[in-house]
Amino acid sequence: MKVLYFTDTFLPKIDGVAISIRNFSEQLVLRGHEFMICAPKYGEGDFDRMGEGIKVERFRSGYLPSYPDIKVVFPSPQKIKRIIKEFKPDVVHIHTPGLLGQYGVNATEKYGIPTIGTYHTLMSEQDMYVSFYRLLKLDKLFSRVNKFEKKLTPKDLLKVEKMDNFNFRKKIILKICNNLYDRCDLVISPSHLLKKQLLEFGIKKPITVVSNGMDLQRFKGEVKTLNTDSPKLLHVGRISYEKNCDVVIKAFSKVLEKIPKATLTIIGDGPAIPSLRKQAESLKILDKIEFKGFLPNTELHNHYPNYDAFITASTMETQGLVILEAIACGLPAIGVNAYAIPELIHDGKNGYIASSFDYETMAEKTIQLLSEPDRYKEFSKASIEIASHHEMEKCVDLMEEVYKSVASLTGKTKKTTFMNLMLSVMPDFPDFLSLTELSKLADWQNRDK
């Protein structure tokens, strides 16, 4: 079977979507299937193959001015047409609702190809990146002014945001996402709790749950004993604004009032790091926090066992691969009651759940966890048991079954939409323009670094 992927984010950029795509394609190619992955061009670190049976086609792209890590893929209708004609996919799998995902679903309609869409990311919860004040770089302005000790605070920034905060963006983004997934033949949700949310969002197409899975041979934990003297807290992931690491740091500052020898390690890189360092410095706890930076996923399984508990305040996890990795290694966890997190962190069983943004309760629960050695050991055992239900091999079995089922929908009606007509007469984005204009954009973006 030939499977064609469309994704607006992929390796060498590391995130949950990229890891999921890599894991499933590498496992399924061992079963005789063939993959083509359409992904953005990043530059350094790009590759066009992942061993035998997995080819990667790169598309020219720019980036969102308010968030450089979000790629905006330029139209390449002739390239997509060529890929489909040469590769002849049995099924197309859309992994993101960005522009490349939109191009992909338009192509499947035009050529009548059975289509699956995975709801990896809650794009409506990332509306801050297209907000008025971020696009105008007012957050950088406030940061610059603060260097000169002017009395401007994040509250002042939020006043500007209110001008653009009537939920219009969120509703528009949600409508765009729903439209894309309702044009697929089947929608995949990484968790049961997210499936429930997608039904509330109004998704009309059938939804099936397929966990992103975990290599439990690598992320394999033993029941832990609490380090009561100087407990070590851990947060792992992309350090971007929507992950709410500032809430974790606020909670940690409260934990230190009761457990002064506790430490917090943050593994990962991203645009929020500078502001988090400033926050820790203003709270006078910078010496208690280690910003470890980016670590390859291939090394992470060696690091989780060195810590006592995992903590996250993210409110937009569709599954939460780093949480799954942490509990698979035996760590109890602290999280918030949002989307899929309670599916991995069972309140009172392998950790505790607080309300979103409630850093005081997060601190209280963390202190409770780090003060009860016997219960801590029970939680560690429960974490390993909960993670065992996400064994990668089982998830690959289910994904293969889904592919075969959807690929059997032969004779799908071809559609000629307005967007298809527009793309059919549009040439591919020219190389000379992309190189020239992107260099100018990069110079503008980096002007004050």
CSV table of C-alpha atoms in Angstrom, one decimal:
chain,number,residue,atom,x,y,z
A,1,MET,CA,0.0,0.0,0.0
A,2,LYS,CA,1.2,3.5,-0.9
A,3,VAL,CA,0.6,6.3,1.7
A,4,LEU,CA,1.1,10.0,0.9
A,5,TYR,CA,1.5,12.3,3.9
A,6,PHE,CA,1.0,16.1,4.0
A,7,THR,CA,2.4,17.9,7.0
A,8,ASP,CA,3.3,21.6,7.7
A,9,THR,CA,5.9,20.5,10.3
A,10,PHE,CA,8.5,17.7,10.0
A,11,LEU,CA,12.0,16.8,10.8
A,12,PRO,CA,14.6,18.2,11.3
A,13,LYS,CA,12.2,20.4,13.4
A,14,ILE,CA,11.4,18.2,16.4
A,15,ASP,CA,7.8,18.2,17.7
A,16,GLY,CA,5.1,15.6,18.5
A,17,VAL,CA,3.7,15.6,14.9
A,18,ALA,CA,7.2,15.0,13.4
A,19,ILE,CA,7.9,12.2,15.9
A,20,SER,CA,4.5,10.5,15.3
A,21,ILE,CA,5.0,10.7,11.5
A,22,ARG,CA,8.5,9.2,11.7
A,23,ASN,CA,7.5,6.4,14.1
A,24,PHE,CA,4.4,5.2,12.1
A,25,SER,CA,6.1,5.4,8.7
A,26,GLU,CA,9.3,3.6,9.9
A,27,GLN,CA,7.2,0.8,11.5
A,28,LEU,CA,4.8,0.4,8.6
A,29,VAL,CA,7.5,0.4,5.9
A,30,LEU,CA,8.8,-2.8,7.7
A,31,ARG,CA,5.5,-4.4,6.8
A,32,GLY,CA,5.9,-3.7,3.1
A,33,HIS,CA,4.1,-0.3,2.8
A,34,GLU,CA,5.6,2.7,1.0
A,35,PHE,CA,5.5,6.3,2.0
A,36,MET,CA,5.9,9.7,0.5
A,37,ILE,CA,6.0,12.7,2.9
A,38,CYS,CA,5.3,16.2,1.7
A,39,ALA,CA,6.8,18.7,4.2
A,40,PRO,CA,8.3,22.2,4.4
A,41,LYS,CA,11.8,23.0,3.3
A,42,TYR,CA,13.9,24.2,6.3
A,43,GLY,CA,17.4,24.4,4.9
A,44,GLU,CA,20.2,23.0,7.0
A,45,GLY,CA,19.4,19.5,8.2
A,46,ASP,CA,16.8,18.7,5.5
A,47,PHE,CA,16.9,15.2,4.0
A,48,ASP,CA,14.9,13.5,1.2
A,49,ARG,CA,14.8,9.9,2.4
A,50,MET,CA,14.4,7.9,5.6
A,51,GLY,CA,15.8,4.6,4.5
A,52,GLU,CA,14.2,2.4,1.9
A,53,GLY,CA,10.5,3.0,1.3
A,54,ILE,CA,10.2,6.5,2.7
A,55,LYS,CA,10.8,9.5,0.5
A,56,VAL,CA,10.5,13.1,1.6
A,57,GLU,CA,9.5,15.9,-0.8
A,58,ARG,CA,10.3,19.4,0.4
A,59,PHE,CA,8.2,22.5,-0.4
A,60,ARG,CA,9.5,26.1,-0.3
A,61,SER,CA,8.2,28.0,2.6
A,62,GLY,CA,8.5,31.2,4.7
A,63,TYR,CA,7.5,31.7,8.3
A,64,LEU,CA,4.9,33.5,10.3
A,65,PRO,CA,6.3,36.9,11.4
A,66,SER,CA,4.8,36.5,14.8
A,67,TYR,CA,6.3,33.0,15.3
A,68,PRO,CA,9.2,32.0,13.1
A,69,ASP,CA,8.8,28.3,13.9
A,70,ILE,CA,5.5,28.1,12.1
A,71,LYS,CA,6.1,27.4,8.4
A,72,VAL,CA,4.0,28.9,5.7
A,73,VAL,CA,4.3,26.7,2.6
A,74,PHE,CA,4.0,28.4,-0.8
A,75,PRO,CA,1.7,27.0,-3.4
A,76,SER,CA,3.2,24.3,-5.7
A,77,PRO,CA,0.2,22.8,-7.5
A,78,GLN,CA,2.2,21.4,-10.4
A,79,LYS,CA,4.6,19.7,-7.9
A,80,ILE,CA,1.7,18.1,-6.0
A,81,LYS,CA,0.2,17.0,-9.3
A,82,ARG,CA,3.5,15.4,-10.3
A,83,ILE,CA,3.8,13.6,-7.0
A,84,ILE,CA,0.4,12.1,-7.1
A,85,LYS,CA,0.8,11.0,-10.7
A,86,GLU,CA,4.2,9.4,-10.1
A,87,PHE,CA,3.6,8.0,-6.6
A,88,LYS,CA,0.0,6.9,-7.2
A,89,PRO,CA,-1.1,6.8,-3.5
A,90,ASP,CA,-3.7,4.4,-2.3
A,91,VAL,CA,-4.5,6.8,0.6
A,92,VAL,CA,-3.6,10.3,1.6
A,93,HIS,CA,-3.0,11.2,5.3
A,94,ILE,CA,-3.3,14.9,6.3
A,95,HIS,CA,-1.4,15.6,9.5
A,96,THR,CA,-1.8,19.4,9.8
A,97,PRO,CA,-4.5,22.0,8.9
A,98,GLY,CA,-1.9,24.5,7.7
A,99,LEU,CA,-1.4,25.5,4.1
A,100,LEU,CA,0.3,22.3,3.0
A,101,GLY,CA,-2.6,20.3,4.6
A,102,GLN,CA,-5.0,22.5,2.7
A,103,TYR,CA,-3.2,21.9,-0.6
A,104,GLY,CA,-3.2,18.2,0.1
A,105,VAL,CA,-7.0,17.9,0.8
A,106,ASN,CA,-7.7,20.0,-2.3
A,107,ALA,CA,-5.6,17.5,-4.3
A,108,THR,CA,-7.4,14.5,-2.9
A,109,GLU,CA,-10.8,16.0,-3.9
A,110,LYS,CA,-9.5,16.8,-7.4
A,111,TYR,CA,-8.2,13.3,-7.9
A,112,GLY,CA,-10.7,11.3,-5.9
A,113,ILE,CA,-8.2,9.8,-3.4
A,114,PRO,CA,-9.4,8.4,-0.1
A,115,THR,CA,-8.2,10.7,2.7
A,116,ILE,CA,-7.5,10.5,6.5
A,117,GLY,CA,-6.8,13.5,8.7
A,118,THR,CA,-5.2,13.3,12.2
A,119,TYR,CA,-6.1,16.1,14.6
A,120,HIS,CA,-2.6,16.4,16.1
A,121,THR,CA,-2.8,20.0,17.1
A,122,LEU,CA,-5.5,22.3,18.4
A,123,MET,CA,-4.7,25.2,16.0
A,124,SER,CA,-7.6,27.3,17.5
A,125,GLU,CA,-5.6,27.3,20.8
A,126,GLN,CA,-2.6,28.9,19.0
A,127,ASP,CA,-4.5,31.9,17.9
A,128,MET,CA,-2.0,34.1,19.9
A,129,TYR,CA,0.4,33.7,17.0
A,130,VAL,CA,-1.8,35.6,14.6
A,131,SER,CA,-3.0,38.2,17.1
A,132,PHE,CA,-2.8,41.9,16.5
A,133,TYR,CA,-0.1,42.7,19.1
A,134,ARG,CA,2.2,39.8,18.2
A,135,LEU,CA,2.1,40.5,14.5
A,136,LEU,CA,3.0,44.1,15.2
A,137,LYS,CA,5.9,43.0,17.4
A,138,LEU,CA,4.6,45.0,20.4
A,139,ASP,CA,5.7,42.2,22.7
A,140,LYS,CA,9.3,42.9,21.6
A,141,LEU,CA,8.8,46.6,22.1
A,142,PHE,CA,7.7,46.0,25.7
A,143,SER,CA,10.7,43.7,26.2
A,144,ARG,CA,13.1,46.4,24.9
A,145,VAL,CA,11.5,49.1,27.1
A,146,ASN,CA,11.8,46.9,30.1
A,147,LYS,CA,15.6,46.7,29.5
A,148,PHE,CA,15.6,50.4,30.4
A,149,GLU,CA,13.6,49.7,33.6
A,150,LYS,CA,10.5,51.5,32.4
A,151,LYS,CA,7.4,50.6,34.3
A,152,LEU,CA,5.7,48.5,31.6
A,153,THR,CA,4.4,45.1,32.4
A,154,PRO,CA,2.7,42.2,30.7
A,155,LYS,CA,-0.6,43.6,32.0
A,156,ASP,CA,0.0,46.7,29.7
A,157,LEU,CA,0.5,44.3,26.8
A,158,LEU,CA,-2.8,42.5,27.5
A,159,LYS,CA,-4.6,45.9,27.3
A,160,VAL,CA,-3.4,46.0,23.7
A,161,GLU,CA,-4.5,42.5,23.1
A,162,LYS,CA,-8.1,43.3,24.2
A,163,MET,CA,-8.5,45.3,21.1
A,164,ASP,CA,-8.1,42.0,19.2
A,165,ASN,CA,-9.7,39.6,21.7
A,166,PHE,CA,-13.3,39.0,20.8
A,167,ASN,CA,-12.7,35.3,20.0
A,168,PHE,CA,-13.0,36.1,16.3
A,169,ARG,CA,-9.7,34.6,15.5
A,170,LYS,CA,-10.4,31.4,17.5
A,171,LYS,CA,-13.8,30.9,15.7
A,172,ILE,CA,-12.3,31.5,12.3
A,173,ILE,CA,-9.4,29.1,12.9
A,174,LEU,CA,-11.8,26.5,14.3
A,175,LYS,CA,-14.0,26.8,11.2
A,176,ILE,CA,-11.1,26.4,8.9
A,177,CYS,CA,-9.9,23.3,10.7
A,178,ASN,CA,-13.3,21.8,10.9
A,179,ASN,CA,-13.8,22.4,7.1
A,180,LEU,CA,-10.5,20.6,6.3
A,181,TYR,CA,-11.2,17.5,8.5
A,182,ASP,CA,-14.8,17.3,7.3
A,183,ARG,CA,-13.4,16.9,3.8
A,184,CYS,CA,-11.5,13.8,4.9
A,185,ASP,CA,-13.1,10.3,4.8
A,186,LEU,CA,-12.0,9.6,8.4
A,187,VAL,CA,-10.6,11.6,11.3
A,188,ILE,CA,-8.0,10.2,13.7
A,189,SER,CA,-7.9,11.5,17.3
A,190,PRO,CA,-4.8,10.6,19.4
A,191,SER,CA,-7.0,10.3,22.5
A,192,HIS,CA,-10.5,9.5,23.6
A,193,LEU,CA,-10.8,12.8,25.5
A,194,LEU,CA,-9.9,14.7,22.4
A,195,LYS,CA,-12.4,12.7,20.3
A,196,LYS,CA,-15.1,13.9,22.7
A,197,GLN,CA,-13.9,17.5,22.2
A,198,LEU,CA,-13.9,17.2,18.4
A,199,LEU,CA,-17.5,16.0,18.5
A,200,GLU,CA,-18.3,19.1,20.6
A,201,PHE,CA,-16.4,21.2,18.0
A,202,GLY,CA,-18.9,19.9,15.4
A,203,ILE,CA,-16.7,17.5,13.4
A,204,LYS,CA,-19.2,15.4,11.2
A,205,LYS,CA,-17.0,12.7,9.7
A,206,PRO,CA,-16.3,9.4,11.6
A,207,ILE,CA,-13.6,9.7,14.3
A,208,THR,CA,-11.4,6.9,15.4
A,209,VAL,CA,-8.9,6.9,18.2
A,210,VAL,CA,-5.3,5.9,17.5
A,211,SER,CA,-2.7,6.7,20.1
A,212,ASN,CA,0.6,8.1,18.8
A,213,GLY,CA,2.2,5.2,20.7
A,214,MET,CA,5.4,4.7,22.6
A,215,ASP,CA,8.5,2.5,22.3
A,216,LEU,CA,8.3,0.9,25.7
A,217,GLN,CA,11.5,-1.0,25.0
A,218,ARG,CA,13.3,2.3,25.1
A,219,PHE,CA,11.1,4.3,27.5
A,220,LYS,CA,11.0,1.6,30.1
A,221,GLY,CA,10.8,2.5,33.8
A,222,GLU,CA,11.1,0.9,37.2
A,223,VAL,CA,9.0,1.8,40.2
A,224,LYS,CA,10.7,4.8,41.8
A,225,THR,CA,11.5,5.7,45.4
A,226,LEU,CA,11.0,9.4,46.3
A,227,ASN,CA,14.1,11.6,46.9
A,228,THR,CA,12.7,13.4,49.9
A,229,ASP,CA,15.8,15.5,50.5
A,230,SER,CA,16.2,17.4,47.3
A,231,PRO,CA,13.4,16.3,44.8
A,232,LYS,CA,13.9,17.0,41.1
A,233,LEU,CA,11.0,18.3,39.0
A,234,LEU,CA,11.2,18.0,35.2
A,235,HIS,CA,9.4,19.7,32.3
A,236,VAL,CA,10.1,18.6,28.7
A,237,GLY,CA,8.9,19.9,25.4
A,238,ARG,CA,8.8,22.7,22.9
A,239,ILE,CA,9.2,25.9,25.0
A,240,SER,CA,6.7,28.1,23.3
A,241,TYR,CA,4.1,30.4,24.7
A,242,GLU,CA,1.1,28.1,24.4
A,243,LYS,CA,2.8,25.5,26.7
A,244,ASN,CA,2.4,27.9,29.7
A,245,CYS,CA,5.8,27.2,31.2
A,246,ASP,CA,5.4,30.5,33.1
A,247,VAL,CA,2.7,28.8,35.1
A,248,VAL,CA,5.1,26.0,35.9
A,249,ILE,CA,7.7,28.5,37.1
A,250,LYS,CA,5.1,30.3,39.3
A,251,ALA,CA,4.0,27.0,40.8
A,252,PHE,CA,7.7,26.0,41.4
A,253,SER,CA,8.3,29.3,43.2
A,254,LYS,CA,5.6,28.3,45.7
A,255,VAL,CA,6.9,24.8,46.0
A,256,LEU,CA,10.3,26.2,47.1
A,257,GLU,CA,8.6,28.0,50.0
A,258,LYS,CA,7.9,24.5,51.5
A,259,ILE,CA,10.7,22.4,49.9
A,260,PRO,CA,13.6,24.8,49.6
A,261,LYS,CA,16.0,22.1,48.2
A,262,ALA,CA,13.7,21.2,45.3
A,263,THR,CA,15.0,21.9,41.7
A,264,LEU,CA,13.3,22.3,38.3
A,265,THR,CA,14.9,21.3,35.0
A,266,ILE,CA,13.4,22.5,31.7
A,267,ILE,CA,14.5,20.4,28.7
A,268,GLY,CA,13.7,21.9,25.3
A,269,ASP,CA,14.2,25.1,23.3
A,270,GLY,CA,11.8,27.7,21.9
A,271,PRO,CA,10.8,31.3,21.7
A,272,ALA,CA,9.6,31.6,25.3
A,273,ILE,CA,13.0,30.8,26.9
A,274,PRO,CA,14.2,34.5,27.3
A,275,SER,CA,11.0,35.6,29.0
A,276,LEU,CA,11.1,32.5,31.3
A,277,ARG,CA,14.6,33.3,32.3
A,278,LYS,CA,13.5,36.9,33.1
A,279,GLN,CA,10.6,35.6,35.1
A,280,ALA,CA,12.8,33.2,37.1
A,281,GLU,CA,15.2,36.0,37.8
A,282,SER,CA,12.5,38.4,39.0
A,283,LEU,CA,11.2,35.6,41.3
A,284,LYS,CA,14.8,35.2,42.6
A,285,ILE,CA,14.7,31.4,41.8
A,286,LEU,CA,16.9,31.3,38.7
A,287,ASP,CA,19.6,29.4,40.6
A,288,LYS,CA,17.0,26.7,41.3
A,289,ILE,CA,16.1,26.2,37.6
A,290,GLU,CA,18.2,24.6,35.0
A,291,PHE,CA,17.4,25.4,31.3
A,292,LYS,CA,19.0,22.4,29.7
A,293,GLY,CA,18.1,23.3,26.1
A,294,PHE,CA,17.3,21.0,23.3
A,295,LEU,CA,18.1,17.3,23.6
A,296,PRO,CA,17.5,14.7,20.8
A,297,ASN,CA,14.5,12.4,21.4
A,298,THR,CA,17.0,9.5,21.0
A,299,GLU,CA,18.6,10.6,24.3
A,300,LEU,CA,15.6,11.5,26.4
A,301,HIS,CA,14.9,8.0,27.7
A,302,ASN,CA,18.3,8.3,29.5
A,303,HIS,CA,17.2,11.5,31.3
A,304,TYR,CA,13.7,10.9,32.6
A,305,PRO,CA,14.8,8.4,35.2
A,306,ASN,CA,17.1,11.0,36.8
A,307,TYR,CA,14.1,13.0,38.0
A,308,ASP,CA,11.3,12.5,40.6
A,309,ALA,CA,8.2,14.0,38.9
A,310,PHE,CA,7.0,15.5,35.7
A,311,ILE,CA,5.1,18.8,35.6
A,312,THR,CA,3.3,20.6,32.8
A,313,ALA,CA,0.7,23.4,32.5
A,314,SER,CA,0.0,23.0,28.8
A,315,THR,CA,-3.7,23.4,28.0
A,316,MET,CA,-3.6,22.2,24.4
A,317,GLU,CA,-2.2,18.6,24.4
A,318,THR,CA,-4.0,16.3,22.0
A,319,GLN,CA,-2.1,13.5,23.7
A,320,GLY,CA,1.1,14.7,25.2
A,321,LEU,CA,4.0,12.5,24.0
A,322,VAL,CA,6.5,13.9,26.6
A,323,ILE,CA,4.0,13.1,29.4
A,324,LEU,CA,3.7,9.6,28.0
A,325,GLU,CA,7.5,9.3,27.9
A,326,ALA,CA,7.8,10.5,31.5
A,327,ILE,CA,5.2,8.2,33.0
A,328,ALA,CA,6.5,5.2,31.0
A,329,CYS,CA,9.8,5.9,32.8
A,330,GLY,CA,8.0,5.7,36.1
A,331,LEU,CA,7.6,9.4,37.0
A,332,PRO,CA,4.4,10.5,38.7
A,333,ALA,CA,3.1,13.7,37.1
A,334,ILE,CA,1.4,17.0,37.8
A,335,GLY,CA,-0.8,18.5,35.0
A,336,VAL,CA,-3.9,20.5,34.3
A,337,ASN,CA,-7.5,19.5,33.4
A,338,ALA,CA,-7.3,20.2,29.7
A,339,TYR,CA,-8.0,18.0,26.6
A,340,ALA,CA,-6.0,14.8,26.7
A,341,ILE,CA,-3.9,15.3,29.8
A,342,PRO,CA,-6.2,13.6,32.3
A,343,GLU,CA,-6.0,10.5,30.0
A,344,LEU,CA,-2.4,10.1,31.0
A,345,ILE,CA,-2.3,11.8,34.4
A,346,HIS,CA,-5.1,10.2,36.5
A,347,ASP,CA,-5.8,12.4,39.4
A,348,GLY,CA,-5.0,10.7,42.7
A,349,LYS,CA,-3.7,7.5,40.9
A,350,ASN,CA,-0.4,8.4,39.2
A,351,GLY,CA,-0.3,12.1,39.9
A,352,TYR,CA,-2.5,15.2,40.4
A,353,ILE,CA,-4.6,17.5,38.1
A,354,ALA,CA,-5.2,21.2,38.7
A,355,SER,CA,-7.4,23.6,36.9
A,356,SER,CA,-5.8,25.4,33.9
A,357,PHE,CA,-3.5,28.3,34.9
A,358,ASP,CA,-4.1,27.6,38.7
A,359,TYR,CA,-0.5,27.7,39.7
A,360,GLU,CA,-1.3,27.8,43.4
A,361,THR,CA,-3.2,24.4,43.3
A,362,MET,CA,-0.4,23.0,41.1
A,363,ALA,CA,2.1,24.0,43.8
A,364,GLU,CA,-0.1,22.5,46.5
A,365,LYS,CA,-0.4,19.2,44.6
A,366,THR,CA,3.3,19.1,43.9
A,367,ILE,CA,4.1,19.6,47.5
A,368,GLN,CA,1.7,16.9,48.5
A,369,LEU,CA,3.2,14.5,46.0
A,370,LEU,CA,6.8,15.2,47.2
A,371,SER,CA,5.8,14.8,50.9
A,372,GLU,CA,4.2,11.3,50.8
A,373,PRO,CA,6.9,8.6,50.0
A,374,ASP,CA,4.5,5.7,50.2
A,375,ARG,CA,1.9,7.2,47.9
A,376,TYR,CA,4.6,8.4,45.6
A,377,LYS,CA,5.7,4.8,45.1
A,378,GLU,CA,2.2,3.7,44.3
A,379,PHE,CA,1.9,6.6,41.8
A,380,SER,CA,5.1,5.5,40.1
A,381,LYS,CA,3.8,2.0,39.7
A,382,ALA,CA,0.5,3.3,38.3
A,383,SER,CA,2.4,5.6,35.8
A,384,ILE,CA,4.1,2.5,34.3
A,385,GLU,CA,0.8,0.6,34.1
A,386,ILE,CA,-1.0,3.5,32.4
A,387,ALA,CA,1.8,3.9,29.8
A,388,SER,CA,1.6,0.2,29.0
A,389,HIS,CA,-1.6,0.7,27.1
A,390,HIS,CA,0.2,2.8,24.5
A,391,GLU,CA,2.7,0.2,23.2
A,392,MET,CA,3.8,1.3,19.8
A,393,GLU,CA,3.3,-2.1,18.1
A,394,LYS,CA,-0.4,-2.1,19.1
A,395,CYS,CA,-0.8,1.4,17.7
A,396,VAL,CA,0.9,0.5,14.4
A,397,ASP,CA,-1.5,-2.5,14.1
A,398,LEU,CA,-4.5,-0.2,14.5
A,399,MET,CA,-3.1,2.4,12.1
A,400,GLU,CA,-2.5,-0.3,9.4
A,401,GLU,CA,-6.1,-1.5,9.8
A,402,VAL,CA,-7.3,2.1,9.4
A,403,TYR,CA,-5.2,2.6,6.2
A,404,LYS,CA,-6.5,-0.6,4.7
A,405,SER,CA,-10.1,0.3,5.5
A,406,VAL,CA,-10.0,3.8,4.1
A,407,ALA,CA,-7.9,2.7,1.0
A,408,SER,CA,-10.7,0.3,0.2
A,409,LEU,CA,-13.0,3.3,-0.5
A,410,THR,CA,-12.4,3.1,-4.3
A,411,GLY,CA,-14.4,5.1,-6.8
A,412,LYS,CA,-14.4,8.2,-4.6
A,413,THR,CA,-16.2,11.1,-6.4
A,414,LYS,CA,-13.9,13.7,-7.8
A,415,LYS,CA,-14.7,17.3,-7.0
A,416,THR,CA,-13.8,20.5,-8.8
A,417,THR,CA,-13.9,23.3,-6.2
A,418,PHE,CA,-13.1,27.0,-6.6
A,419,MET,CA,-9.7,26.4,-4.9
A,420,ASN,CA,-8.9,23.6,-7.2
A,421,LEU,CA,-9.6,25.8,-10.2
A,422,MET,CA,-7.4,28.5,-8.8
A,423,LEU,CA,-4.6,26.1,-8.1
A,424,SER,CA,-4.8,24.4,-11.5
A,425,VAL,CA,-4.0,27.7,-13.3
A,426,MET,CA,-1.4,28.8,-10.7
A,427,PRO,CA,2.3,28.1,-11.4
A,428,ASP,CA,4.6,26.7,-8.7
A,429,PHE,CA,6.2,29.3,-6.4
A,430,PRO,CA,9.3,30.6,-8.4
A,431,ASP,CA,12.7,29.8,-6.9
A,432,PHE,CA,14.2,33.2,-7.5
A,433,LEU,CA,11.4,35.0,-5.7
A,434,SER,CA,11.5,32.6,-2.7
A,435,LEU,CA,15.3,33.0,-2.3
A,436,THR,CA,15.2,36.8,-2.7
A,437,GLU,CA,12.2,37.6,-0.7
A,438,LEU,CA,12.9,35.1,2.1
A,439,SER,CA,16.4,36.5,2.6
A,440,LYS,CA,14.8,40.0,3.0
A,441,LEU,CA,12.3,38.6,5.4
A,442,ALA,CA,15.0,36.8,7.4
A,443,ASP,CA,17.0,40.1,7.6
A,444,TRP,CA,13.9,41.9,8.9
A,445,GLN,CA,13.1,39.2,11.4
A,446,ASN,CA,16.7,39.1,12.8
A,447,ARG,CA,17.3,42.8,12.8
A,448,ASP,CA,17.2,43.2,16.6
A,449,LYS,CA,18.7,39.9,17.7
